[in-house]
mmCIF file of C-alpha atoms and ligand atoms in Angstrom:
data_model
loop_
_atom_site.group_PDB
_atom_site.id
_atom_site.type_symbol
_atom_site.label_atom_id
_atom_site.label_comp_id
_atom_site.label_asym_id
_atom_site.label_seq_id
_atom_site.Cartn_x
_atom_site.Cartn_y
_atom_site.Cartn_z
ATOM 1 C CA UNK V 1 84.432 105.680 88.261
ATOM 2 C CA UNK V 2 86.034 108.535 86.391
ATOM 3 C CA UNK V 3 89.337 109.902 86.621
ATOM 4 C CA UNK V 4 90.299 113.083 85.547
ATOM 5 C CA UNK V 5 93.905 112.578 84.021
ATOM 6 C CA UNK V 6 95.760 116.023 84.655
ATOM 7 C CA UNK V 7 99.581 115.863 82.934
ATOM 8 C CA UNK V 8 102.587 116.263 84.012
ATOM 9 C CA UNK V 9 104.171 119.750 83.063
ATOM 10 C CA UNK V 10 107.955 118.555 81.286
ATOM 11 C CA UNK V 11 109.380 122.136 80.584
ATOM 12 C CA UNK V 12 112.023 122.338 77.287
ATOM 13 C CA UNK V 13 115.376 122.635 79.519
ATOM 14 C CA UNK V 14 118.627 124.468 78.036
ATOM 15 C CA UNK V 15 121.306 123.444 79.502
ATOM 16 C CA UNK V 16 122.601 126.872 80.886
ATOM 17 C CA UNK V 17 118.967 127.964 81.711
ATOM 18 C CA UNK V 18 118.653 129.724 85.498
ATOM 19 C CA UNK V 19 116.156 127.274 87.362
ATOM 20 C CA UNK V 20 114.137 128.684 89.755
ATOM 21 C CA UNK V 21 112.613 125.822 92.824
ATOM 22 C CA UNK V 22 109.795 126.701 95.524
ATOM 23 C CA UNK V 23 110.591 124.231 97.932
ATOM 24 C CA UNK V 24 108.130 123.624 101.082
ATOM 25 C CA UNK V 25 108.497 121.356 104.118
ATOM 26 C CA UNK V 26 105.715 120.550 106.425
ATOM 27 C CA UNK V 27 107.055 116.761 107.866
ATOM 28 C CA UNK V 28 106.571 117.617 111.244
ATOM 29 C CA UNK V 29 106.406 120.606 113.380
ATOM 30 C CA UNK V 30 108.273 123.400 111.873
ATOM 31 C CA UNK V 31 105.988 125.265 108.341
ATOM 32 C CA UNK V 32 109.072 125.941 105.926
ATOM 33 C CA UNK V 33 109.306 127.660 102.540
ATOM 34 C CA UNK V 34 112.647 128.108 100.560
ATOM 35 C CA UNK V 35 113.319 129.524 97.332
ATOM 36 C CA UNK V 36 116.539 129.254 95.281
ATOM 37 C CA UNK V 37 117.845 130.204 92.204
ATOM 38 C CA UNK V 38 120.079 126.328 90.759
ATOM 39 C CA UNK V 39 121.694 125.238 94.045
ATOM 40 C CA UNK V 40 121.775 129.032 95.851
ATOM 41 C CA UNK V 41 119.449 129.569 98.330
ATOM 42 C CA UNK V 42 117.675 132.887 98.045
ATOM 43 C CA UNK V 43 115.429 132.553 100.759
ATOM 44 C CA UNK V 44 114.837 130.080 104.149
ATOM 45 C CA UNK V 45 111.934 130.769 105.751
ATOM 46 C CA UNK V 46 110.576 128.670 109.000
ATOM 47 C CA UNK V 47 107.675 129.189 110.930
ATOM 48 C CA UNK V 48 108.439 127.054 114.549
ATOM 49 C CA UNK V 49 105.266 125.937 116.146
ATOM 50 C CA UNK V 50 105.227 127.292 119.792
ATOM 51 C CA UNK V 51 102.041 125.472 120.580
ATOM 52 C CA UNK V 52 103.358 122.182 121.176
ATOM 53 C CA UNK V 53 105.559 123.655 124.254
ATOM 54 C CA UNK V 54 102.976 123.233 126.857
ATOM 55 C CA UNK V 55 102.477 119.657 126.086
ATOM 56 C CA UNK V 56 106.090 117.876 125.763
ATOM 57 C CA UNK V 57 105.942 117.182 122.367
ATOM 58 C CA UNK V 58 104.424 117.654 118.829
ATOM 59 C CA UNK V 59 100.620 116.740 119.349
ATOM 60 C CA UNK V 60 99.862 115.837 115.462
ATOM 61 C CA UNK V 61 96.110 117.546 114.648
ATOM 62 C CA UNK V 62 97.637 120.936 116.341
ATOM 63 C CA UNK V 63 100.596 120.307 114.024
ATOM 64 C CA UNK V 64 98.186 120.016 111.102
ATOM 65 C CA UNK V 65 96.013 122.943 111.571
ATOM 66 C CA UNK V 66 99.324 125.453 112.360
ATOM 67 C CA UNK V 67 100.270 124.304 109.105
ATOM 68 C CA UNK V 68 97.271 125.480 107.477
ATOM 69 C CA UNK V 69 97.604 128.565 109.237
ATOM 70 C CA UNK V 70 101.418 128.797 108.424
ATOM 71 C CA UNK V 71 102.046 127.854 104.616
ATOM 72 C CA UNK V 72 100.460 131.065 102.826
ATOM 73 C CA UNK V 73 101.904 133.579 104.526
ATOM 74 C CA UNK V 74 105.182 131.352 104.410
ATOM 75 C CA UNK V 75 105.392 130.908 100.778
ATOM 76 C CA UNK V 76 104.542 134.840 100.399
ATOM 77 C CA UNK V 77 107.459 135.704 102.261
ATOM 78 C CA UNK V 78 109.709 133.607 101.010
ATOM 79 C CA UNK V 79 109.412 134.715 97.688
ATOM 80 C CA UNK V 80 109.093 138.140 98.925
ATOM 81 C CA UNK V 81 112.563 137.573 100.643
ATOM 82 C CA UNK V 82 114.204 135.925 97.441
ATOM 83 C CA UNK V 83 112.402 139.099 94.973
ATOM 84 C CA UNK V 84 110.833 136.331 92.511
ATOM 85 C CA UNK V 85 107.429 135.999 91.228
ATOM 86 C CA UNK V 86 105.562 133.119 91.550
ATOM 87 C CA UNK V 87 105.260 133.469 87.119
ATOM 88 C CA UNK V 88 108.979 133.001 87.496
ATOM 89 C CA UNK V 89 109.486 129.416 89.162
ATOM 90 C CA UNK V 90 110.420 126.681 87.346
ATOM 91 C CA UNK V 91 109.099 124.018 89.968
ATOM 92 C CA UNK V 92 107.835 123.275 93.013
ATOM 93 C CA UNK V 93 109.443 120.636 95.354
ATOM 94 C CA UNK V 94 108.168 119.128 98.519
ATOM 95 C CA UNK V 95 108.200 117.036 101.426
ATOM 96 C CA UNK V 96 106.341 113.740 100.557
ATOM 97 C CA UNK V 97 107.344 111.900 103.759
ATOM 98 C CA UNK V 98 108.219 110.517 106.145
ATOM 99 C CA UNK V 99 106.798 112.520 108.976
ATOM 100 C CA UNK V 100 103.747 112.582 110.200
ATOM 101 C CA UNK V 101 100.799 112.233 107.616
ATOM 102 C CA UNK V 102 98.235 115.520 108.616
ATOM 103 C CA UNK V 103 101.690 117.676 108.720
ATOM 104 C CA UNK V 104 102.811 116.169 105.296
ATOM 105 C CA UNK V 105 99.250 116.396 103.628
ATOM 106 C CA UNK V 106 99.293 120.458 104.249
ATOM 107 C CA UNK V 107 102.652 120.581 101.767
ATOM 108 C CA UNK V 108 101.338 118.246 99.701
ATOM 109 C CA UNK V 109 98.815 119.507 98.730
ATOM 110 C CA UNK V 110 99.341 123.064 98.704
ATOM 111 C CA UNK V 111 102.106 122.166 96.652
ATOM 112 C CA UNK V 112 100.080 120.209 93.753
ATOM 113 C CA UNK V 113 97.722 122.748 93.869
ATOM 114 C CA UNK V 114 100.194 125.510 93.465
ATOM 115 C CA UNK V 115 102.462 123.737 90.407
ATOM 116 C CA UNK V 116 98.990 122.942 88.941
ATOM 117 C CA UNK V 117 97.778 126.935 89.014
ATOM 118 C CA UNK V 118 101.178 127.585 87.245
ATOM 119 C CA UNK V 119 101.452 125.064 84.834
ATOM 120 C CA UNK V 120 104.913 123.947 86.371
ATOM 121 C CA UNK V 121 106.570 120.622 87.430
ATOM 122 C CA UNK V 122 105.877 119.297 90.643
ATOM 123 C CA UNK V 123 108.830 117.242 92.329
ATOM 124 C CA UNK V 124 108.438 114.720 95.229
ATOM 125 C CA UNK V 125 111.633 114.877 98.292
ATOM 126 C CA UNK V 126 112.529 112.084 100.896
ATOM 127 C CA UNK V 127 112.805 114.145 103.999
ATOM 128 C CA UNK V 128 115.552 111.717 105.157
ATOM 129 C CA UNK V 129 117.709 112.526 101.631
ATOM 130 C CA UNK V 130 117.100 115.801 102.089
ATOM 131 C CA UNK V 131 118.824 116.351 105.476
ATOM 132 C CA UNK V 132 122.132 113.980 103.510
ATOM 133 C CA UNK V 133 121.957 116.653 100.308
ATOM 134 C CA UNK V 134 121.445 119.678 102.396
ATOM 135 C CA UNK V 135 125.675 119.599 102.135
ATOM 136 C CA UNK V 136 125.052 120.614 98.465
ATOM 137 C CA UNK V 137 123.051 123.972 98.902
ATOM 138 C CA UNK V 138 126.031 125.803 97.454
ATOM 139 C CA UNK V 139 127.200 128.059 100.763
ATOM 140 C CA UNK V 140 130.506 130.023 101.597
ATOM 141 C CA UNK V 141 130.206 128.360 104.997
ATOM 142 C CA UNK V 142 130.134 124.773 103.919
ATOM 143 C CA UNK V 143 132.304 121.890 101.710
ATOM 144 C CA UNK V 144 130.788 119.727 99.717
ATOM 145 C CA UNK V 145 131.350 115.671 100.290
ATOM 146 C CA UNK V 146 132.762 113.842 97.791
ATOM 147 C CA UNK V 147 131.319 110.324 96.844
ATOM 148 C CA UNK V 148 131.367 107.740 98.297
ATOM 149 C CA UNK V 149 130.422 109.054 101.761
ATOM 150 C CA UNK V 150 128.852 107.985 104.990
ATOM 151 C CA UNK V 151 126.029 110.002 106.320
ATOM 152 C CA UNK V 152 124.847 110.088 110.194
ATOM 153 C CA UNK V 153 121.345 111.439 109.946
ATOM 154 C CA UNK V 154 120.519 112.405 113.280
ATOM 155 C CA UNK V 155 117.131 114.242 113.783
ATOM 156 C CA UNK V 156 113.936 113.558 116.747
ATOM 157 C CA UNK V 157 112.356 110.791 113.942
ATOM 158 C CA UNK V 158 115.451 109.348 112.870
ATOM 159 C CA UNK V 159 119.155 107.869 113.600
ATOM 160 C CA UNK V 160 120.579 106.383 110.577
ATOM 161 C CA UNK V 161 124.060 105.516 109.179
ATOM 162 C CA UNK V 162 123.733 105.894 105.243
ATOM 163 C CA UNK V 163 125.968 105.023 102.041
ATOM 164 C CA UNK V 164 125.734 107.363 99.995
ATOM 165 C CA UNK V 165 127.094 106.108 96.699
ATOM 166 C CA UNK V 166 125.599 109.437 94.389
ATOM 167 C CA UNK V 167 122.697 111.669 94.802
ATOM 168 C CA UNK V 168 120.430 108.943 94.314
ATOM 169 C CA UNK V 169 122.128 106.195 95.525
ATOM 170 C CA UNK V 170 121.496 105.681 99.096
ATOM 171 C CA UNK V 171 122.075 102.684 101.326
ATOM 172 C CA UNK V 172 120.914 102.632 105.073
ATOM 173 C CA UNK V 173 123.793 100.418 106.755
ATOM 174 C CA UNK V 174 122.210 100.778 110.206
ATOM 175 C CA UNK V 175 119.598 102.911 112.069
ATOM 176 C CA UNK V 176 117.440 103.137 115.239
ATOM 177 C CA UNK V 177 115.691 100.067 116.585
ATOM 178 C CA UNK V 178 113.444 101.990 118.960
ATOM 179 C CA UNK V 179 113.785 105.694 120.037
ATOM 180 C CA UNK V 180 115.728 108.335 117.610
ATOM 181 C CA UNK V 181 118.758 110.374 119.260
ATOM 182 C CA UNK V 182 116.671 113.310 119.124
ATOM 183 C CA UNK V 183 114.132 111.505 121.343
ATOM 184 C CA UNK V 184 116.534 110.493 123.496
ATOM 185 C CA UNK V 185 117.814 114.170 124.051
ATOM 186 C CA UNK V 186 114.346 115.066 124.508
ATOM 187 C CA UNK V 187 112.919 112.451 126.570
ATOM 188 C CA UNK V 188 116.154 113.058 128.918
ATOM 189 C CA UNK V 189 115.256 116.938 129.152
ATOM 190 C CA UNK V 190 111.493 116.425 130.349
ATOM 191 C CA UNK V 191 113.227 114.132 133.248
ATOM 192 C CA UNK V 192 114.195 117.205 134.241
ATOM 193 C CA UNK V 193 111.494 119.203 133.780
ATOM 194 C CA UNK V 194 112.949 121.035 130.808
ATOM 195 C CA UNK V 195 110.725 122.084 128.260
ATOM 196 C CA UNK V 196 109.996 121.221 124.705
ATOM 197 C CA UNK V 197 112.424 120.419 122.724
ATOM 198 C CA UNK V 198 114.635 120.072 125.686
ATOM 199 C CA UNK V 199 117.584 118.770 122.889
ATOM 200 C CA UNK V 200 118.823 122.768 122.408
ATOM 201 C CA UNK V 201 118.756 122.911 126.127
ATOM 202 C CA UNK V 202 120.831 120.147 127.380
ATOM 203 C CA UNK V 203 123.039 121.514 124.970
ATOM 204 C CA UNK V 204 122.858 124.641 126.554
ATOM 205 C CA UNK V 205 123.019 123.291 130.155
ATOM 206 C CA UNK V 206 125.903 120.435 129.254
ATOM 207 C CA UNK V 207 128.442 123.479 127.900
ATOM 208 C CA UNK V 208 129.449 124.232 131.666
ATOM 209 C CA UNK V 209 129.331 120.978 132.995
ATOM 210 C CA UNK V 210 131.388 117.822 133.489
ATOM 211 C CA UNK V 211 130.649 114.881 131.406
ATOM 212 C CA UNK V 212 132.144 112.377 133.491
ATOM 213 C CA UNK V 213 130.759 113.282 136.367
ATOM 214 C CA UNK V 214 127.503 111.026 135.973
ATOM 215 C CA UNK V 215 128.264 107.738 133.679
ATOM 216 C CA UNK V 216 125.831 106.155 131.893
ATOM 217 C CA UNK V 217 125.707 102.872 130.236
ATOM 218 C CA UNK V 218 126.466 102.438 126.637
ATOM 219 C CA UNK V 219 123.805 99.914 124.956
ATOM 220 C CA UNK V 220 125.330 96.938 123.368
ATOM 221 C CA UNK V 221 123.455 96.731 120.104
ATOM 222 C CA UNK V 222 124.451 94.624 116.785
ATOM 223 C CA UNK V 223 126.416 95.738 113.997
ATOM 224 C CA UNK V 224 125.672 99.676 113.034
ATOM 225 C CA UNK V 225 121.833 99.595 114.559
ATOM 226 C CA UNK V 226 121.261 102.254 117.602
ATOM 227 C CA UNK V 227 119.221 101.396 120.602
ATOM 228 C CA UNK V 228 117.807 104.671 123.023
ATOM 229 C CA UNK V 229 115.181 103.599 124.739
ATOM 230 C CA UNK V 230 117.641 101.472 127.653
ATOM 231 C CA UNK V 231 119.205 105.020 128.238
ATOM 232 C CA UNK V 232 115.997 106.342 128.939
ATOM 233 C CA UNK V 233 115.406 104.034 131.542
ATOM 234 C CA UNK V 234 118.913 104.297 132.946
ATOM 235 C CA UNK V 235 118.256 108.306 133.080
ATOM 236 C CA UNK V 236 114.988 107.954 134.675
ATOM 237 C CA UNK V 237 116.411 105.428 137.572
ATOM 238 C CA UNK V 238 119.112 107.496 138.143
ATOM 239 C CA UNK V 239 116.763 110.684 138.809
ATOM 240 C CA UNK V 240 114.067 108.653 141.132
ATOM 241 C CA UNK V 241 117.164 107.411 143.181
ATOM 242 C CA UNK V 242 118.769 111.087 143.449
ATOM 243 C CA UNK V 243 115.525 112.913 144.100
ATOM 244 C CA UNK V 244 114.341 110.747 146.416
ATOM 245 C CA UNK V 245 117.557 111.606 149.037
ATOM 246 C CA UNK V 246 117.913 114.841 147.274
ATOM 247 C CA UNK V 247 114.749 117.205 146.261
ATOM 248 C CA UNK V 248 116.836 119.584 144.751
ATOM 249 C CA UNK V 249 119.243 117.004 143.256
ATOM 250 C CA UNK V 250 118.110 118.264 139.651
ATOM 251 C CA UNK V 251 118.775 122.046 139.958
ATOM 252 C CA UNK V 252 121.926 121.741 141.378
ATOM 253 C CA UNK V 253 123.538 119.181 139.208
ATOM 254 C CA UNK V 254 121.378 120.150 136.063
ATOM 255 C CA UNK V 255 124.929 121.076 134.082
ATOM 256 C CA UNK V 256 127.027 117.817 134.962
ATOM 257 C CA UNK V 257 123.926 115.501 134.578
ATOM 258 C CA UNK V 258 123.173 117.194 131.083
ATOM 259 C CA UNK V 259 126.901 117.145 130.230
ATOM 260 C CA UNK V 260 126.761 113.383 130.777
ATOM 261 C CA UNK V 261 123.684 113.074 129.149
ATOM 262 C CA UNK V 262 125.539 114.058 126.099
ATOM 263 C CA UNK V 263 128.403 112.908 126.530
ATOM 264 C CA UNK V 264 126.963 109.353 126.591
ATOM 265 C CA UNK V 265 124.682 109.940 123.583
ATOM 266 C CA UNK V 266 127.698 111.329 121.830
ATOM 267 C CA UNK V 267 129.856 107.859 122.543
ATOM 268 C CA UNK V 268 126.969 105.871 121.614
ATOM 269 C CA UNK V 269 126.884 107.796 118.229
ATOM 270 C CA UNK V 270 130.929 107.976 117.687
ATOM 271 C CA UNK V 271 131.535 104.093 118.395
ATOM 272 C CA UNK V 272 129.046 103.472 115.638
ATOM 273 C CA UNK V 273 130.219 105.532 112.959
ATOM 274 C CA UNK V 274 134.067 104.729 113.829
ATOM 275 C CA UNK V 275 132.695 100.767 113.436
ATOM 276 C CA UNK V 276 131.401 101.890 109.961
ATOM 277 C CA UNK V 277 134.501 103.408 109.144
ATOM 278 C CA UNK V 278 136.107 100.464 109.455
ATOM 279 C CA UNK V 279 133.718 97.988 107.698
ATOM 280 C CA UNK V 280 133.635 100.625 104.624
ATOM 281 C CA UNK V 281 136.436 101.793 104.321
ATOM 282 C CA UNK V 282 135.323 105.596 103.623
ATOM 283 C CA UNK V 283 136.561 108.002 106.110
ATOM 284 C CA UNK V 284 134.501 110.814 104.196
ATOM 285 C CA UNK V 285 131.782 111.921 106.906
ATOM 286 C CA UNK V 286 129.144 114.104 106.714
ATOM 287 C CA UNK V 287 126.016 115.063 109.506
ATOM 288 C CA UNK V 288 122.679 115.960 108.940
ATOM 289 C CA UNK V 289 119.428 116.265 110.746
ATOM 290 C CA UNK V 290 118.297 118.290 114.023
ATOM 291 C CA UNK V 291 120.990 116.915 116.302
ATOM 292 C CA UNK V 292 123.535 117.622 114.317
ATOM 293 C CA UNK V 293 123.038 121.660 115.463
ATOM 294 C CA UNK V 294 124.346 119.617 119.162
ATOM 295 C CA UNK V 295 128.058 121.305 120.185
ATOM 296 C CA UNK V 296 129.138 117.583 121.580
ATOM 297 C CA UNK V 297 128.320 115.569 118.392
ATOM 298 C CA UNK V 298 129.933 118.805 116.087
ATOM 299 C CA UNK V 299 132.751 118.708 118.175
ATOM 300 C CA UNK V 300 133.484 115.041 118.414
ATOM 301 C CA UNK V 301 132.841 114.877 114.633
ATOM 302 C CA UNK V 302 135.372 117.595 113.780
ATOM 303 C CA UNK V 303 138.248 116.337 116.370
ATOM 304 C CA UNK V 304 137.825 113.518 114.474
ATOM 305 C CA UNK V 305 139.678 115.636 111.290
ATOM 306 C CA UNK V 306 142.781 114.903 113.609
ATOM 307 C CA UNK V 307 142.392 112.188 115.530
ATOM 308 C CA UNK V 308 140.884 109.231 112.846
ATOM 309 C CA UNK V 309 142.319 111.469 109.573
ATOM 310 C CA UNK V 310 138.034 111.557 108.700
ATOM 311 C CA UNK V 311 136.826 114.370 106.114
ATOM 312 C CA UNK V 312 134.212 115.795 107.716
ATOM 313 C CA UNK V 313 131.146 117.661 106.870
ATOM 314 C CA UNK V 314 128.748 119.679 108.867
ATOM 315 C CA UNK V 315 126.141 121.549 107.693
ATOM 316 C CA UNK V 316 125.573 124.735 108.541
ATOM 317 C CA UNK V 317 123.295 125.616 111.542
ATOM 318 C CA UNK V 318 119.761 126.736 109.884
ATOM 319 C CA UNK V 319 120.024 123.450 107.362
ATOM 320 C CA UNK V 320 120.549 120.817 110.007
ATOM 321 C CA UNK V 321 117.113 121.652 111.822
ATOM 322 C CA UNK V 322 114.114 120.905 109.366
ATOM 323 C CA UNK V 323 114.227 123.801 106.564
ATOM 324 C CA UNK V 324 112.638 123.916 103.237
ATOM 325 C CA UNK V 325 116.323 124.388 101.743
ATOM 326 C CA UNK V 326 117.035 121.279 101.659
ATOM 327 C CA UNK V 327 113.770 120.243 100.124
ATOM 328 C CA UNK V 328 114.707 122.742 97.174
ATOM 329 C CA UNK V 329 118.706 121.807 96.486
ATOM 330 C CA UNK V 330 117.132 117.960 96.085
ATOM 331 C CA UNK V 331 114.004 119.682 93.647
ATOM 332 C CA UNK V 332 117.009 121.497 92.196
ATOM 333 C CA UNK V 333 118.948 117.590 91.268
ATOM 334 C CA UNK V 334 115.998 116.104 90.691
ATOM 335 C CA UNK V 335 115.142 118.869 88.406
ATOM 336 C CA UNK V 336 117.994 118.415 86.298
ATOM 337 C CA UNK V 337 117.548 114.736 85.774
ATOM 338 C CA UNK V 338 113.738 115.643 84.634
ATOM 339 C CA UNK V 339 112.396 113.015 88.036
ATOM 340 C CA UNK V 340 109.043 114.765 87.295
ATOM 341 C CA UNK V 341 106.091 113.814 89.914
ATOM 342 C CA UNK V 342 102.179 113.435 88.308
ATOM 343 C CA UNK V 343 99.322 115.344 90.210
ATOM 344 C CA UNK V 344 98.365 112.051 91.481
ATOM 345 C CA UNK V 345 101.149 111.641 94.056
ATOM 346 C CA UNK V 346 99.957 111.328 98.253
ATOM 347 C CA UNK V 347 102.099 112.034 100.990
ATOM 348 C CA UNK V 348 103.709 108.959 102.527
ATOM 349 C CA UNK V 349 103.929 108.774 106.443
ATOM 350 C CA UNK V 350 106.891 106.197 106.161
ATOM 351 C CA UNK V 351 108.998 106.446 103.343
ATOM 352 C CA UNK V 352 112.680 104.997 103.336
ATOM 353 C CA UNK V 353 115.557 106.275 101.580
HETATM 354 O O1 KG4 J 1 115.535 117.324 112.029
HETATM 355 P P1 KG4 J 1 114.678 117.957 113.068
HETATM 356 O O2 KG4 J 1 114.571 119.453 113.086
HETATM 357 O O3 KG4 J 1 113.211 117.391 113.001
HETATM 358 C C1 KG4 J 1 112.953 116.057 112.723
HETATM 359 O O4 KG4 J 1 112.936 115.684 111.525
HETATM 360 O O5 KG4 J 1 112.844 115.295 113.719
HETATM 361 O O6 KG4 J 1 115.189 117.452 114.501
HETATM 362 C C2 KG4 J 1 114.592 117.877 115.682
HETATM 363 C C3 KG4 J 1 115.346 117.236 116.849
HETATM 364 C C4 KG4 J 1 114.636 117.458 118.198
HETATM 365 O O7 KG4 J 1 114.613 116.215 118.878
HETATM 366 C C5 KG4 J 1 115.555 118.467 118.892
HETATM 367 O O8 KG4 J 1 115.554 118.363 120.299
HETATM 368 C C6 KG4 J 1 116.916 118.072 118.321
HETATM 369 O O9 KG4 J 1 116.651 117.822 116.961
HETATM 370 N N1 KG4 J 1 117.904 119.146 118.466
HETATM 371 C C7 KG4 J 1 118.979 119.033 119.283
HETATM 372 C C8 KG4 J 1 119.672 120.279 119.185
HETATM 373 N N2 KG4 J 1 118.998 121.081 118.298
HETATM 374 C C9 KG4 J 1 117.918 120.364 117.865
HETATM 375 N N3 KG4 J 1 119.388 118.030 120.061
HETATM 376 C C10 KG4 J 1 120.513 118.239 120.773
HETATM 377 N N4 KG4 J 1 121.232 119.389 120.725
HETATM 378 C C11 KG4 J 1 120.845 120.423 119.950
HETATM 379 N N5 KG4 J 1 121.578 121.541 119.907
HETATM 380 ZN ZN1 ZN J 2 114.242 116.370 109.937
#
């Protein structure tokens, strides 16, 4: 068998020289392109996938093929948006996993192909430490955590409580054993016939309604690990049992049951990181992921200033949803420490921090 050995491009670096990242995230069901100039972010662009509406959720091969319909014009206009040539980049960065592997094997390989053409560095992101260093694309809007801090990465994959001792230093302390919190908010919303992803919209529906009205139970799960799928059940029991006195139970309680619907997964999510708190020590706390866009946990997080004496952290609303941006301020760290990737790098469909 013969390989054909293709090198990896190491530029000369100055220290004060301008470096300019591509970034490109195709993990799931959003086609994203980002390009910034060190850690500013000249452009964000994100191509949502409507498609998957009509059926509930992401159906992976139509995931796939929008993302080879998605990523060239993508890329063009975000470097149209940021005014750079493609002759200018220093590197292109992307989403190796996790997510799911057809989505991730569109970036992938547009990416090598693309840092090949060029002659420039190619550099492999963890999704997961992406949504954690999205709090250092350098922003008016946002503050940057200091080390040590604890990260709740909260996104429709994921639910993880994370050390994070330095960029590269990551240590999951506890996570999801079954369904992510995103899941949960979405699995809740087609209960009630809301559409795809139905998190945004119990959000939406929950902001007039009373949380208390409709309580849920709160799993009992060990140490800093998550559980969603009993809620699930709970929800679903609690809708057969309504409807079946009251057909129109759903539309006229939708606000109070989606308020308690997030009220509960708020709790479940507070009472964990409060409990790492505690075992840690650090009181430095910063969000990431798709549910951290949700009012109730970006509330509860910043009462928390007063109430606990936390520092808190919240990213600012177009980098908590998936985003290409926080593919390129990783690129950007990873640049700097020369964490090169060779042309013979795959996508990984599970990949932990
Ligand atoms: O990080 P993300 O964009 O994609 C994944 O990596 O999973 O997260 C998407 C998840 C979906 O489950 C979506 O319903 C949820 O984030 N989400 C929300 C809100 N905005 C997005 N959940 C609750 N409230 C929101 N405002
Ligand atoms: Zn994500």
């Amino acid at each position: 068998m013969f390989y054909l050995c293709i090198p990896i491009f190491i530029p000369n670096l100055l220290d004060n020289e301008t470096i300019f990242i591509l970034a490109i995230e195709s993990s799931c069901d959003d086609t994203s392109a980002a390009v910034l100039r060190n850690d500013t972010v000249l452009s964000n662009v994100v191509a949502n996938q409507k498609i998957h509406e009509e059926y509930g959720g992401v159906v992976p091969e139509l995931a796939s093929r929008a993302h080879q319909q998605n990523i060239v014009p993508v890329v063009s206009q975000a470097l149209a948006k940021a005014n750079i040539d493609k002759k200018q980049l220093s590197a292109i960065a992307f989403t190796r996993g996790p997510g799911l592997m057809g989505s991730l094997l569109v970036g992938t390989s547009f990416a090598k192909s693309l840092a090949l053409g060029l002659s420039i560095p190619l550099i492999e992101v963890n999704h997961m430490q992406a949504h954690i260093l999205a709090h250092f694309i350098k922003d008016e809007s946002m503050t940057t955590p200091n080390f040590p801090f604890l990260a709740l990465t909260i996104s429709g994959g994921h639910t993880q409580i994370v050390r994070v001792n330095d960029f590269f230093d990551m240590q999951i302390l506890g996570q999801t054993l079954d369904d992510a919190v995103g899941e949960a908010f979405d699995k809740s919303a087609k209960l009630l016939g809301l559409p795809y992803p139905g998190g945004p919209l119990v959000d939406k529906h929950a902001s007039n309604g009373d949380p208390l009205r409709f309580p849920f139970p709160i799993p009992k799960v060990k140490g800093l690990n998550f559980s969603f799928s009993g809620l699930k059940t709970s929800i679903l029991y609690f809708i057969q049992k309504n409807m079946s006195e009251k057909p129109n139970f759903i539309e006229e309680n939708m606000e109070d049951i989606c308020a308690s619907i997030q009220y509960t997964i708020v709790t479940i999510l507070m009472e964990k990181l409060k409990k790492a708190v505690k075992e840690t020590g650090i009181k430095r706390i910063a969000i990431g992921g798709g549910v951290s866009a949700n009012s109730g946990i970006r509330k509860a997080i910043k009462d928390s200033e007063q109430k606990l004496g936390w520092t808190t952290h919240i990213p600012k609303f177009e980098y908590c949803t998936d985003n290409a941006a926080m593919i390129g301020i990783v690129g950007f760290y990873k640049f700097k420490n020369k964490d090169f990737s060779e042309q013979t790098i795959t996508a990984q469909a599970r990949y932990v921090i």
